[in-house]
Amino acid sequence: MDPSIALLTIFVLAAFTGYEVVSKVSSTLHTPLMSGANAIHGIILVGGIIVAGQADGNAELAIGLIAVLLATLNLVGGFVVTDRMLEMFRVKKAPAADSVGAGGGE
Amino acid sequence: MIPVWAQVVYLGAAACFVLALKGLSSPKSARAGNLVGAGAALVAVVVTFIVYDLDNLALILGAIALGCVVAVPMSRRVAMTAIPQLVALFNGVGGGAAGLVAYLELASAPTVFPLAASVATVAVGGVAFSGSVVTFLKLQELITTRPVTPPAGPALFAVSLAVTLVLGILLYADGGDGVWLGALLGAVALVVGVLLVLPVGGADVPIVISLLNAFTGMAVAAGGYVLGNALLLVGGTLVGASGSILTRLMAQAMGRSVSSILFGAFKGGSTAGGGEASDRPVRSAGPDDVAIMLAYARRVIVVPGYGLAVAQAQHTIRELVDLLEKRGVEVGYAIHPVAGRMPGHMNVLLAEANVPYEQLLEMDTANGQLRTADVALVVGANDVVNPAARSSPGSPIYGMPILDADHAGAVVFLKRSMRPGFAGIENELLFDQKTTLLFGDAKASLTALVGALKSL
């Protein structure tokens, strides 16, 4: 198979997969799900590393490094902020009767 | 060509991204799903360093380190209330990164399809970047949250879109060699992004973030196509597709179509609401009166909104509810799907305050109970109880399902001022005869109510 067509095949299959995986989700999880998906596209970092690592000349290198920096913010920040949000959904230990107002703790 | 083992690792990482998304769509597995995604990304980055022949390693590692040093504290310290704008910001920088990567690949794209893909990515990445920055500014309330239509906005938008298209075609015809043409294309795309998001009103901004998120996903996918990297292709496509459907689900939850959100303000007439406080008479009361109303009610439904979260009053409302329950009052929280700044945001905020899950009523249940409730206690919410969504076709929130607070026996609003809510429109319910207003910061008002209840 022509490599170009192989990639196109992967694209089409991935599109259906993405659609199916998320097609039924409650509104409670819309925000974390959006944030998690947001983190996943931070994988463009791999692309940034490649173009910065193969740059010809300083201008290209500078642009590549900016891409690496931005992609890192997206990737790392995205996963961390999603995790922070999901911490809130953690099943809490059986709440003690006197825990009124003691929650959160920050 | 990179070695087969590395391609297998990339394939594994791509599979993990599918698992991550799958996990994120159920509360039980969400956190694990997110960690699987993060782990896969880490492995993929390490493999990239090993198998590609890269120069400038120190600089690249430095840029990554700098990114981590900025991103981690930002994400860990952000207030729960500010999460939507942070998500918007991260999405924007991702779009920017994809655009820049594609820009660098323009000159070296060998054949027809990759060249077309990189031209498109420069444009889409630019739109996602600038559009996200504008959503960030709106959510941070650094610029007005109301729809902004620049003079000749629709024409300007159409022209910039056309220019983007023409530049794209020229660049493509040029074989991608026109470095300046590429830069110009990116610049015009930035303008398109700004013009796309400016006319979107406050309550609809989250849906646009989701849409731009899908855009960035597609840009990353195209970037993967250009670089011949299947992982970027799969990761980006997954986000593009899941983001598109998520955008539609969110729009449905608000009872509107995506196109009406994007282009509603252009059609005119929908920018109703001057965003100014009205001077019509309202009935306000002190904490003591309100405490009596609540204490002698049989059923009270709390309608929490963003104002509650901003005032950090989650714990105080819990104390109030506990006191009421001790007196035998039946109490529940009515949660609108888009209360807060994003769908599901209020659930996150209340979960942070350890509000028992069983007290949280989803919209349909809540509306059934509001009919029989004696008091609807609206704390820092406005748009989600605005009857204009049912009755005024010209209103920007028309068609959005709301909580029927107006069906309760009496309505108490805890509000800071008469200033309209996030959507910038006045709420008729404030002027209703059965409505009582208690002015003040949500936390101060609730503390006063707790005090008044204790002394009853």
PDB file of C-alpha atoms in Angstrom, chain B residues 212-323:
ATOM      1  CA  LEU B 212     -11.282  25.154  18.811  1.00  0.00           C
ATOM      2  CA  ASN B 213     -10.026  22.109  20.692  1.00  0.00           C
ATOM      3  CA  ALA B 214     -11.282  19.974  17.817  1.00  0.00           C
ATOM      4  CA  PHE B 215      -9.582  22.390  15.366  1.00  0.00           C
ATOM      5  CA  THR B 216      -6.261  21.979  17.144  1.00  0.00           C
ATOM      6  CA  GLY B 217      -6.749  18.218  17.058  1.00  0.00           C
ATOM      7  CA  MET B 218      -7.186  18.340  13.285  1.00  0.00           C
ATOM      8  CA  ALA B 219      -4.146  20.602  12.943  1.00  0.00           C
ATOM      9  CA  VAL B 220      -2.060  18.117  14.914  1.00  0.00           C
ATOM     10  CA  ALA B 221      -3.394  15.258  12.788  1.00  0.00           C
ATOM     11  CA  ALA B 222      -2.412  17.100   9.625  1.00  0.00           C
ATOM     12  CA  GLY B 223       0.982  17.755  11.171  1.00  0.00           C
ATOM     13  CA  GLY B 224       1.341  14.023  11.720  1.00  0.00           C
ATOM     14  CA  TYR B 225       0.445  13.408   8.094  1.00  0.00           C
ATOM     15  CA  VAL B 226       3.115  15.859   6.960  1.00  0.00           C
ATOM     16  CA  LEU B 227       5.786  14.332   9.173  1.00  0.00           C
ATOM     17  CA  GLY B 228       4.657  10.784   8.337  1.00  0.00           C
ATOM     18  CA  ASN B 229       4.186  10.192  12.059  1.00  0.00           C
ATOM     19  CA  ALA B 230       1.255   7.875  12.793  1.00  0.00           C
ATOM     20  CA  LEU B 231       1.105   8.776  16.482  1.00  0.00           C
ATOM     21  CA  LEU B 232       0.458  12.464  15.820  1.00  0.00           C
ATOM     22  CA  LEU B 233      -2.022  11.464  13.153  1.00  0.00           C
ATOM     23  CA  VAL B 234      -3.980   9.199  15.491  1.00  0.00           C
ATOM     24  CA  GLY B 235      -3.757  11.472  18.539  1.00  0.00           C
ATOM     25  CA  GLY B 236      -4.833  14.541  16.609  1.00  0.00           C
ATOM     26  CA  THR B 237      -7.613  12.759  14.757  1.00  0.00           C
ATOM     27  CA  LEU B 238      -9.018  11.296  17.977  1.00  0.00           C
ATOM     28  CA  VAL B 239      -9.217  14.769  19.462  1.00  0.00           C
ATOM     29  CA  GLY B 240     -10.608  16.249  16.278  1.00  0.00           C
ATOM     30  CA  ALA B 241     -13.400  13.679  16.091  1.00  0.00           C
ATOM     31  CA  SER B 242     -14.202  13.411  19.791  1.00  0.00           C
ATOM     32  CA  GLY B 243     -13.968  17.194  20.122  1.00  0.00           C
ATOM     33  CA  SER B 244     -16.455  17.672  17.298  1.00  0.00           C
ATOM     34  CA  ILE B 245     -19.026  15.412  18.886  1.00  0.00           C
ATOM     35  CA  LEU B 246     -18.363  16.887  22.326  1.00  0.00           C
ATOM     36  CA  THR B 247     -19.044  20.314  20.847  1.00  0.00           C
ATOM     37  CA  ARG B 248     -22.356  19.066  19.520  1.00  0.00           C
ATOM     38  CA  LEU B 249     -23.297  17.426  22.827  1.00  0.00           C
ATOM     39  CA  MET B 250     -22.537  20.628  24.697  1.00  0.00           C
ATOM     40  CA  ALA B 251     -24.523  22.690  22.232  1.00  0.00           C
ATOM     41  CA  GLN B 252     -27.454  20.290  22.615  1.00  0.00           C
ATOM     42  CA  ALA B 253     -27.273  20.633  26.407  1.00  0.00           C
ATOM     43  CA  MET B 254     -27.834  24.344  25.856  1.00  0.00           C
ATOM     44  CA  GLY B 255     -30.566  23.867  23.297  1.00  0.00           C
ATOM     45  CA  ARG B 256     -28.864  25.507  20.354  1.00  0.00           C
ATOM     46  CA  SER B 257     -26.947  24.685  17.204  1.00  0.00           C
ATOM     47  CA  VAL B 258     -23.241  25.241  16.740  1.00  0.00           C
ATOM     48  CA  SER B 259     -23.790  27.546  13.778  1.00  0.00           C
ATOM     49  CA  SER B 260     -26.219  29.736  15.716  1.00  0.00           C
ATOM     50  CA  ILE B 261     -23.591  30.096  18.432  1.00  0.00           C
ATOM     51  CA  LEU B 262     -20.884  31.126  15.990  1.00  0.00           C
ATOM     52  CA  PHE B 263     -22.899  33.317  13.706  1.00  0.00           C
ATOM     53  CA  GLY B 264     -25.879  34.273  15.868  1.00  0.00           C
ATOM     54  CA  ALA B 265     -24.512  37.704  16.724  1.00  0.00           C
ATOM     55  CA  PHE B 266     -23.794  38.438  13.063  1.00  0.00           C
ATOM     56  CA  LYS B 267     -27.436  38.066  12.191  1.00  0.00           C
ATOM     57  CA  GLY B 268     -28.193  40.981  14.478  1.00  0.00           C
ATOM     58  CA  GLY B 269     -30.992  41.331  16.947  1.00  0.00           C
ATOM     59  CA  SER B 270     -29.534  38.754  19.255  1.00  0.00           C
ATOM     60  CA  THR B 271     -27.226  41.083  21.090  1.00  0.00           C
ATOM     61  CA  ALA B 272     -30.144  42.153  23.235  1.00  0.00           C
ATOM     62  CA  GLY B 273     -29.402  43.391  26.685  1.00  0.00           C
ATOM     63  CA  GLY B 274     -27.340  46.466  27.285  1.00  0.00           C
ATOM     64  CA  GLY B 275     -25.454  44.786  30.105  1.00  0.00           C
ATOM     65  CA  GLU B 276     -26.459  47.644  32.346  1.00  0.00           C
ATOM     66  CA  ALA B 277     -28.304  47.527  35.621  1.00  0.00           C
ATOM     67  CA  SER B 278     -31.936  48.458  35.415  1.00  0.00           C
ATOM     68  CA  ASP B 279     -33.448  50.955  37.834  1.00  0.00           C
ATOM     69  CA  ARG B 280     -36.815  49.222  38.059  1.00  0.00           C
ATOM     70  CA  PRO B 281     -37.955  48.553  41.617  1.00  0.00           C
ATOM     71  CA  VAL B 282     -37.100  45.228  43.224  1.00  0.00           C
ATOM     72  CA  ARG B 283     -37.908  43.843  46.631  1.00  0.00           C
ATOM     73  CA  SER B 284     -34.932  43.282  48.856  1.00  0.00           C
ATOM     74  CA  ALA B 285     -34.774  41.994  52.407  1.00  0.00           C
ATOM     75  CA  GLY B 286     -32.283  41.494  55.193  1.00  0.00           C
ATOM     76  CA  PRO B 287     -30.803  38.175  56.301  1.00  0.00           C
ATOM     77  CA  ASP B 288     -33.261  37.816  59.188  1.00  0.00           C
ATOM     78  CA  ASP B 289     -36.313  37.895  56.953  1.00  0.00           C
ATOM     79  CA  VAL B 290     -34.784  35.457  54.518  1.00  0.00           C
ATOM     80  CA  ALA B 291     -33.747  33.126  57.353  1.00  0.00           C
ATOM     81  CA  ILE B 292     -37.361  33.004  58.537  1.00  0.00           C
ATOM     82  CA  MET B 293     -38.581  32.221  55.022  1.00  0.00           C
ATOM     83  CA  LEU B 294     -36.138  29.351  54.768  1.00  0.00           C
ATOM     84  CA  ALA B 295     -36.586  27.997  58.285  1.00  0.00           C
ATOM     85  CA  TYR B 296     -40.343  27.637  57.998  1.00  0.00           C
ATOM     86  CA  ALA B 297     -40.364  26.170  54.510  1.00  0.00           C
ATOM     87  CA  ARG B 298     -41.015  22.496  53.915  1.00  0.00           C
ATOM     88  CA  ARG B 299     -38.832  22.230  50.886  1.00  0.00           C
ATOM     89  CA  VAL B 300     -35.972  24.483  49.747  1.00  0.00           C
ATOM     90  CA  ILE B 301     -34.055  24.045  46.516  1.00  0.00           C
ATOM     91  CA  VAL B 302     -30.662  25.715  46.274  1.00  0.00           C
ATOM     92  CA  VAL B 303     -29.633  26.865  42.804  1.00  0.00           C
ATOM     93  CA  PRO B 304     -25.869  27.391  42.952  1.00  0.00           C
ATOM     94  CA  GLY B 305     -24.066  29.447  40.346  1.00  0.00           C
ATOM     95  CA  TYR B 306     -20.652  30.757  39.506  1.00  0.00           C
ATOM     96  CA  GLY B 307     -21.019  33.587  42.045  1.00  0.00           C
ATOM     97  CA  LEU B 308     -21.117  31.000  44.818  1.00  0.00           C
ATOM     98  CA  ALA B 309     -17.873  29.477  43.663  1.00  0.00           C
ATOM     99  CA  VAL B 310     -16.137  32.808  43.154  1.00  0.00           C
ATOM    100  CA  ALA B 311     -17.000  33.832  46.708  1.00  0.00           C
ATOM    101  CA  GLN B 312     -15.608  30.486  47.936  1.00  0.00           C
ATOM    102  CA  ALA B 313     -18.933  30.032  49.710  1.00  0.00           C
ATOM    103  CA  GLN B 314     -19.349  26.296  49.046  1.00  0.00           C
ATOM    104  CA  HIS B 315     -18.627  25.428  52.663  1.00  0.00           C
ATOM    105  CA  THR B 316     -20.945  28.091  54.054  1.00  0.00           C
ATOM    106  CA  ILE B 317     -23.851  26.942  51.890  1.00  0.00           C
ATOM    107  CA  ARG B 318     -23.265  23.429  53.190  1.00  0.00           C
ATOM    108  CA  GLU B 319     -23.465  24.697  56.735  1.00  0.00           C
ATOM    109  CA  LEU B 320     -26.707  26.501  55.919  1.00  0.00           C
ATOM    110  CA  VAL B 321     -28.197  23.410  54.306  1.00  0.00           C
ATOM    111  CA  ASP B 322     -27.198  21.248  57.275  1.00  0.00           C
ATOM    112  CA  LEU B 323     -28.876  23.691  59.674  1.00  0.00           C
TER     113      LEU B 323
END
